[in-house]
Amino acid sequence: MSTATAPGKVILFGEHAVVYGQPAIAVPVGEVQARATVEPADAGQGVVLIAADLERRIVVRQAPDDDPLAHIVRLTLERMGKPPDPDLTITVTSSVPIARGMGSGAAVSTAIVRALARHFRFWLAAREVSELVYQTEVLYHGTPSGIDNTVIAFEKPVYFIKEVGWEIFWVGKPFLLIVADTGVVSSTREVVGDLRRRFETEPDRYSPLFAEVGRLVTAARVAIEQGDLPSMGELMDRNHRLLQEMGVSSPELDRLVGAAREGGALGAKMSGAGRGGNMIALVTEESQSRVEMMLRLAGAVRVIVTEVR
Ligand code: PMV
């Protein structure tokens, strides 16, 4: 039996603008995890994948081409030069909340790739894991930037530019983030598609917003490397305002962002696709419990504290 895990993630800066070529920064969140277990099965069974949380049992040889879970199994077996339908049962569980901008799809796919590689004693570099997972992200999200699979496969903070490249970078001083869930499910594919349509109708309105986000992300990277938490907080606030102007925030997100600031967070913003999902707040050890309380009072359904280092 071979088991592997993968963390969730949050986007710290630059979501949406990243789809249009601007940089973005994402960090792994190890407090939530996807886990995959691969076990040999009876002869003739083929690959069966059990996604307990989704109440799904997938017979891979019968699954349609666009089923992301079956797809990642097929791609990984092909990459390792293995027969397409070995007798294996793959069980997947995950504590990464689904459709909340925490990369649940990429985390589950990454855990599956890693568990299969472990089972066959095949070594896949993090870069290869990321590339395989990207191909299933396309099925989930349409036109993903690739940031989720990168940060989850490398499990390090990444500075990312779509189709240009990415870098893992140093965090000057570890910092605490609170990730708070609005409880509202959001579809990345829909929000990205909606913004795309609005951008195509009014490029002159949206291009400057994306460019402004790009400048801010560059400054944020410097602030993170220097351990300058007050500047980071300020940049998070500015990034949230720009996301509001893009029309991807929501009343629930704005309420939580306001509550975090009232509680004494250094900065706060929505994270990920928006219109629901999670927001993040930068806190210190002193402000953490007060911000947490304010977020719960403002309706957060789940609050995770994670240290980024
Ligand atoms: O909600 P998430 O974490 O899947 O993030 C979406 C981030 C976007 O920038 C909106 C889209 C993308 O592909 O990067």
Short mmCIF file of C-alpha atoms and ligand atoms in Angstrom, two decimals:
data_model
loop_
_atom_site.label_atom_id
_atom_site.label_comp_id
_atom_site.label_asym_id
_atom_site.label_seq_id
_atom_site.Cartn_x
_atom_site.Cartn_y
_atom_site.Cartn_z
CA MET A 1 0.00 0.00 0.00
CA SER A 2 1.44 3.41 -0.97
CA THR A 3 0.16 6.68 0.43
CA ALA A 4 0.98 10.27 -0.50
CA THR A 5 -0.38 13.67 0.46
CA ALA A 6 -0.48 17.18 -0.98
CA PRO A 7 -1.30 20.51 0.70
CA GLY A 8 -3.86 23.14 -0.17
CA LYS A 9 -2.85 26.64 -1.17
CA VAL A 10 -3.93 30.24 -1.14
CA ILE A 11 -3.13 33.02 -3.57
CA LEU A 12 -1.50 35.82 -1.61
CA PHE A 13 -1.41 38.40 -4.39
CA GLY A 14 -2.33 38.74 -8.04
CA GLU A 15 -5.29 36.42 -8.74
CA HIS A 16 -7.16 37.15 -11.98
CA ALA A 17 -4.51 39.59 -13.24
CA VAL A 18 -2.27 36.49 -13.48
CA VAL A 19 -4.55 35.12 -16.19
CA TYR A 20 -3.61 38.23 -18.24
CA GLY A 21 0.13 37.84 -17.86
CA GLN A 22 0.78 39.68 -14.59
CA PRO A 23 2.75 38.05 -11.75
CA ALA A 24 1.07 36.40 -8.78
CA ILE A 25 2.24 34.97 -5.48
CA ALA A 26 0.82 31.82 -3.89
CA VAL A 27 1.73 29.88 -0.77
CA PRO A 28 1.02 26.29 0.33
CA VAL A 29 -1.33 25.67 3.25
CA GLY A 30 -0.29 22.45 4.99
CA GLU A 31 -3.14 22.60 7.53
CA VAL A 32 -5.42 21.13 4.87
CA GLN A 33 -4.36 18.11 2.83
CA ALA A 34 -5.41 15.67 0.14
CA ARG A 35 -4.36 12.05 0.60
CA ALA A 36 -4.25 9.20 -1.92
CA THR A 37 -3.63 5.53 -1.22
CA VAL A 38 -2.82 2.96 -3.91
CA GLU A 39 -3.41 -0.75 -3.24
CA PRO A 40 -3.13 -3.81 -5.45
CA ALA A 41 -6.56 -5.21 -6.39
CA ASP A 42 -8.01 -8.49 -7.73
CA ALA A 43 -6.91 -9.55 -11.20
CA GLY A 44 -9.11 -8.08 -13.91
CA GLN A 45 -10.46 -5.23 -11.81
CA GLY A 46 -8.44 -2.53 -13.56
CA VAL A 47 -8.00 0.85 -11.89
CA VAL A 48 -10.82 1.84 -9.59
CA LEU A 49 -10.67 5.21 -7.89
CA ILE A 50 -12.74 5.84 -4.78
CA ALA A 51 -13.23 9.48 -3.88
CA ALA A 52 -14.85 9.07 -0.51
CA ASP A 53 -15.66 12.76 0.11
CA LEU A 54 -17.28 13.11 -3.30
CA GLU A 55 -19.12 9.79 -2.92
CA ARG A 56 -17.68 8.73 -6.26
CA ARG A 57 -16.40 5.34 -7.41
CA ILE A 58 -14.74 5.66 -10.78
CA VAL A 59 -13.88 2.69 -12.98
CA VAL A 60 -11.12 4.39 -14.90
CA ARG A 61 -11.45 2.37 -18.12
CA GLN A 62 -15.14 3.36 -18.35
CA ALA A 63 -14.74 7.01 -17.35
CA PRO A 64 -15.16 9.74 -19.97
CA ASP A 65 -12.04 11.52 -21.28
CA ASP A 66 -12.90 14.72 -19.46
CA ASP A 67 -13.20 13.19 -15.99
CA PRO A 68 -10.32 14.95 -14.19
CA LEU A 69 -9.67 12.13 -11.70
CA ALA A 70 -9.60 9.40 -14.34
CA HIS A 71 -7.53 11.69 -16.54
CA ILE A 72 -4.76 12.19 -13.97
CA VAL A 73 -4.55 8.43 -13.40
CA ARG A 74 -4.24 7.76 -17.14
CA LEU A 75 -1.68 10.53 -17.66
CA THR A 76 0.48 9.39 -14.76
CA LEU A 77 0.50 5.74 -15.86
CA GLU A 78 1.39 6.82 -19.39
CA ARG A 79 4.18 9.11 -18.14
CA MET A 80 5.68 6.20 -16.17
CA GLY A 81 5.41 3.86 -19.18
CA LYS A 82 3.02 1.52 -17.33
CA PRO A 83 0.15 -0.46 -18.83
CA PRO A 84 -2.99 1.72 -18.98
CA ASP A 85 -5.22 -0.34 -16.71
CA PRO A 86 -3.34 -2.14 -13.91
CA ASP A 87 -5.36 -3.81 -11.13
CA LEU A 88 -5.27 -1.10 -8.49
CA THR A 89 -7.62 0.57 -6.07
CA ILE A 90 -6.87 4.23 -5.42
CA THR A 91 -8.61 5.81 -2.44
CA VAL A 92 -8.68 9.57 -2.16
CA THR A 93 -9.68 11.69 0.82
CA SER A 94 -9.21 15.40 1.29
CA SER A 95 -9.62 18.06 3.93
CA VAL A 96 -9.01 20.80 1.35
CA PRO A 97 -12.37 22.54 1.02
CA ILE A 98 -13.84 22.15 -2.45
CA ALA A 99 -14.51 25.17 -4.68
CA ARG A 100 -13.17 27.68 -2.14
CA GLY A 101 -9.99 28.77 -3.88
CA MET A 102 -7.74 26.46 -1.91
CA GLY A 103 -6.67 24.32 -4.82
CA SER A 104 -8.64 21.20 -3.90
CA GLY A 105 -8.57 19.86 -7.46
CA ALA A 106 -4.83 20.31 -7.82
CA ALA A 107 -4.18 18.91 -4.32
CA VAL A 108 -6.16 15.73 -5.03
CA SER A 109 -4.49 15.27 -8.42
CA THR A 110 -1.03 15.84 -6.90
CA ALA A 111 -1.68 13.27 -4.17
CA ILE A 112 -2.78 10.74 -6.83
CA VAL A 113 0.31 11.31 -8.99
CA ARG A 114 2.61 11.00 -5.98
CA ALA A 115 0.92 7.87 -4.65
CA LEU A 116 1.06 6.16 -8.06
CA ALA A 117 4.72 7.10 -8.49
CA ARG A 118 5.47 5.73 -5.03
CA HIS A 119 3.56 2.52 -5.77
CA PHE A 120 5.60 1.89 -8.93
CA ARG A 121 8.81 3.16 -7.27
CA PHE A 122 9.11 5.71 -10.03
CA TRP A 123 10.74 9.06 -9.37
CA LEU A 124 8.95 12.11 -10.69
CA ALA A 125 10.48 15.55 -10.15
CA ALA A 126 8.20 18.19 -8.64
CA ARG A 127 8.24 19.95 -12.00
CA GLU A 128 6.88 16.84 -13.74
CA VAL A 129 4.21 16.35 -11.08
CA SER A 130 3.18 19.96 -11.62
CA GLU A 131 3.01 19.55 -15.40
CA LEU A 132 0.85 16.42 -15.16
CA VAL A 133 -1.51 18.10 -12.71
CA TYR A 134 -1.77 21.18 -14.93
CA GLN A 135 -3.42 19.03 -17.57
CA THR A 136 -6.25 18.15 -15.21
CA GLU A 137 -6.54 21.77 -14.08
CA VAL A 138 -7.53 22.53 -17.67
CA LEU A 139 -10.47 20.15 -17.27
CA TYR A 140 -11.53 21.78 -13.99
CA HIS A 141 -10.96 25.41 -14.86
CA GLY A 142 -10.89 25.96 -18.61
CA THR A 143 -7.92 28.34 -18.90
CA PRO A 144 -5.97 27.99 -15.65
CA SER A 145 -2.83 30.04 -15.16
CA GLY A 146 -0.99 27.04 -13.69
CA ILE A 147 -0.29 28.65 -10.33
CA ASP A 148 -2.18 26.02 -8.29
CA ASN A 149 -0.34 22.99 -9.60
CA THR A 150 3.01 24.81 -9.22
CA VAL A 151 2.64 25.90 -5.59
CA ILE A 152 1.13 22.56 -4.56
CA ALA A 153 3.73 20.38 -6.31
CA PHE A 154 6.65 22.42 -4.89
CA GLU A 155 5.10 23.13 -1.47
CA LYS A 156 6.93 26.45 -1.30
CA PRO A 157 5.90 30.10 -1.81
CA VAL A 158 6.03 30.82 -5.54
CA TYR A 159 6.23 33.94 -7.66
CA PHE A 160 4.53 33.02 -10.87
CA ILE A 161 4.05 34.48 -14.34
CA LYS A 162 1.85 32.50 -16.72
CA GLU A 163 3.70 31.07 -19.73
CA VAL A 164 6.89 32.80 -18.59
CA GLY A 165 7.91 30.92 -15.50
CA TRP A 166 7.99 30.85 -11.77
CA GLU A 167 10.44 31.08 -8.92
CA ILE A 168 10.47 29.77 -5.42
CA PHE A 169 11.55 32.63 -3.19
CA TRP A 170 12.65 33.24 0.38
CA VAL A 171 10.39 34.53 3.07
CA GLY A 172 12.44 37.07 5.04
CA LYS A 173 10.43 36.59 8.22
CA PRO A 174 7.79 33.87 8.78
CA PHE A 175 4.31 35.33 8.97
CA LEU A 176 0.84 34.25 10.08
CA LEU A 177 -2.12 34.15 7.76
CA ILE A 178 -5.71 33.54 8.70
CA VAL A 179 -7.75 31.91 5.96
CA ALA A 180 -11.47 32.41 6.50
CA ASP A 181 -14.23 30.81 4.48
CA THR A 182 -17.38 32.70 3.47
CA GLY A 183 -19.18 29.36 3.11
CA VAL A 184 -20.18 30.40 -0.39
CA VAL A 185 -19.18 27.99 -3.16
CA SER A 186 -17.64 29.69 -6.14
CA SER A 187 -16.75 28.37 -9.57
CA THR A 188 -13.33 29.51 -10.76
CA ARG A 189 -14.31 28.67 -14.32
CA GLU A 190 -17.40 30.89 -14.13
CA VAL A 191 -15.77 33.88 -12.44
CA VAL A 192 -12.75 33.77 -14.76
CA GLY A 193 -15.08 33.42 -17.78
CA ASP A 194 -17.26 36.30 -16.65
CA LEU A 195 -14.28 38.61 -16.15
CA ARG A 196 -12.94 37.53 -19.54
CA ARG A 197 -16.19 38.60 -21.23
CA ARG A 198 -16.19 41.95 -19.43
CA PHE A 199 -12.51 42.48 -20.27
CA GLU A 200 -13.21 41.78 -23.95
CA THR A 201 -16.03 44.34 -23.99
CA GLU A 202 -14.07 47.00 -22.10
CA PRO A 203 -10.34 46.30 -22.35
CA ASP A 204 -9.48 49.92 -21.55
CA ARG A 205 -11.21 49.65 -18.24
CA TYR A 206 -9.66 46.35 -17.12
CA SER A 207 -6.11 46.45 -18.54
CA PRO A 208 -4.95 49.26 -16.20
CA LEU A 209 -6.36 47.35 -13.21
CA PHE A 210 -4.38 44.25 -14.18
CA ALA A 211 -1.23 46.34 -14.72
CA GLU A 212 -1.68 47.99 -11.32
CA VAL A 213 -1.98 44.56 -9.70
CA GLY A 214 1.22 43.53 -11.47
CA ARG A 215 3.17 46.46 -9.96
CA LEU A 216 1.76 45.70 -6.57
CA VAL A 217 2.75 42.03 -6.75
CA THR A 218 6.34 42.99 -7.58
CA ALA A 219 6.39 45.26 -4.53
CA ALA A 220 4.81 42.50 -2.43
CA ARG A 221 7.55 40.07 -3.30
CA VAL A 222 10.17 42.54 -2.08
CA ALA A 223 8.17 43.13 1.12
CA ILE A 224 7.93 39.36 1.76
CA GLU A 225 11.64 38.85 1.12
CA GLN A 226 12.50 41.69 3.48
CA GLY A 227 10.06 40.54 6.14
CA ASP A 228 8.29 43.91 5.96
CA LEU A 229 4.89 42.88 7.31
CA PRO A 230 3.30 46.36 7.48
CA SER A 231 3.99 46.91 3.76
CA MET A 232 2.64 43.45 2.95
CA GLY A 233 -0.56 44.26 4.81
CA GLU A 234 -0.98 47.54 2.98
CA LEU A 235 -0.44 45.83 -0.36
CA MET A 236 -3.08 43.20 0.52
CA ASP A 237 -5.58 45.98 1.20
CA ARG A 238 -4.75 47.63 -2.13
CA ASN A 239 -5.00 44.33 -3.98
CA HIS A 240 -8.45 43.75 -2.48
CA ARG A 241 -9.64 47.17 -3.69
CA LEU A 242 -8.47 46.37 -7.22
CA LEU A 243 -10.26 43.01 -7.12
CA GLN A 244 -13.42 44.83 -6.05
CA GLU A 245 -13.00 47.10 -9.05
CA MET A 246 -12.68 44.05 -11.28
CA GLY A 247 -16.05 42.95 -9.92
CA VAL A 248 -14.90 39.62 -8.49
CA SER A 249 -15.42 40.25 -4.77
CA SER A 250 -18.79 39.77 -3.05
CA PRO A 251 -20.65 41.22 -0.05
CA GLU A 252 -19.66 38.19 2.06
CA LEU A 253 -15.98 38.58 1.16
CA ASP A 254 -16.07 42.33 1.78
CA ARG A 255 -17.69 41.76 5.15
CA LEU A 256 -14.98 39.33 6.27
CA VAL A 257 -12.22 41.59 4.94
CA GLY A 258 -13.71 44.51 6.91
CA ALA A 259 -14.03 42.40 10.06
CA ALA A 260 -10.39 41.27 9.85
CA ARG A 261 -9.19 44.86 9.57
CA GLU A 262 -11.39 45.91 12.48
CA GLY A 263 -9.87 43.07 14.49
CA GLY A 264 -6.41 44.54 13.91
CA ALA A 265 -5.13 42.57 10.90
CA LEU A 266 -2.20 44.22 9.12
CA GLY A 267 -4.08 43.71 5.85
CA ALA A 268 -6.79 41.55 4.32
CA LYS A 269 -8.10 40.53 0.92
CA MET A 270 -10.17 37.97 -0.89
CA SER A 271 -8.13 35.07 -2.24
CA GLY A 272 -8.61 33.05 -5.41
CA ALA A 273 -11.41 33.37 -7.90
CA GLY A 274 -13.73 35.33 -5.59
CA ARG A 275 -17.54 35.72 -5.47
CA GLY A 276 -17.30 33.34 -2.53
CA GLY A 277 -14.59 31.06 -1.23
CA ASN A 278 -11.93 32.35 1.11
CA MET A 279 -10.36 35.57 2.24
CA ILE A 280 -6.98 35.92 3.93
CA ALA A 281 -5.76 38.22 6.67
CA LEU A 282 -2.19 38.98 7.73
CA VAL A 283 -1.94 38.85 11.52
CA THR A 284 0.62 38.86 14.31
CA GLU A 285 0.67 36.57 17.34
CA GLU A 286 -0.89 39.44 19.29
CA SER A 287 -3.74 40.17 16.87
CA GLN A 288 -4.45 36.57 15.81
CA SER A 289 -7.14 35.62 18.33
CA ARG A 290 -8.99 38.91 18.05
CA VAL A 291 -9.04 38.76 14.25
CA GLU A 292 -10.21 35.14 14.43
CA MET A 293 -13.05 36.14 16.73
CA MET A 294 -14.09 39.06 14.52
CA LEU A 295 -14.12 36.79 11.48
CA ARG A 296 -16.32 34.22 13.19
CA LEU A 297 -18.69 36.96 14.39
CA ALA A 298 -18.89 38.24 10.81
CA GLY A 299 -20.02 34.82 9.61
CA ALA A 300 -16.86 32.90 8.65
CA VAL A 301 -17.74 29.20 8.50
CA ARG A 302 -14.15 27.98 8.81
CA VAL A 303 -11.01 29.68 10.01
CA ILE A 304 -7.55 28.22 9.42
CA VAL A 305 -4.34 29.75 10.77
CA THR A 306 -1.21 28.96 8.84
CA GLU A 307 2.39 30.09 9.17
CA VAL A 308 4.16 30.92 5.92
CA ARG A 309 7.90 30.35 6.01
O1 PMV B 1 -9.97 30.14 -6.82
P1 PMV B 1 -8.68 29.53 -7.22
O2 PMV B 1 -7.71 29.38 -6.15
O3 PMV B 1 -8.84 28.34 -8.09
O4 PMV B 1 -7.90 30.62 -8.01
C1 PMV B 1 -8.22 31.13 -9.21
C2 PMV B 1 -7.15 32.09 -9.52
C3 PMV B 1 -7.38 32.84 -10.79
O5 PMV B 1 -6.29 33.74 -10.91
C4 PMV B 1 -8.66 33.63 -10.71
C5 PMV B 1 -7.43 31.92 -11.98
C6 PMV B 1 -6.12 31.24 -12.31
O6 PMV B 1 -6.18 30.28 -13.11
O7 PMV B 1 -5.06 31.67 -11.86
#
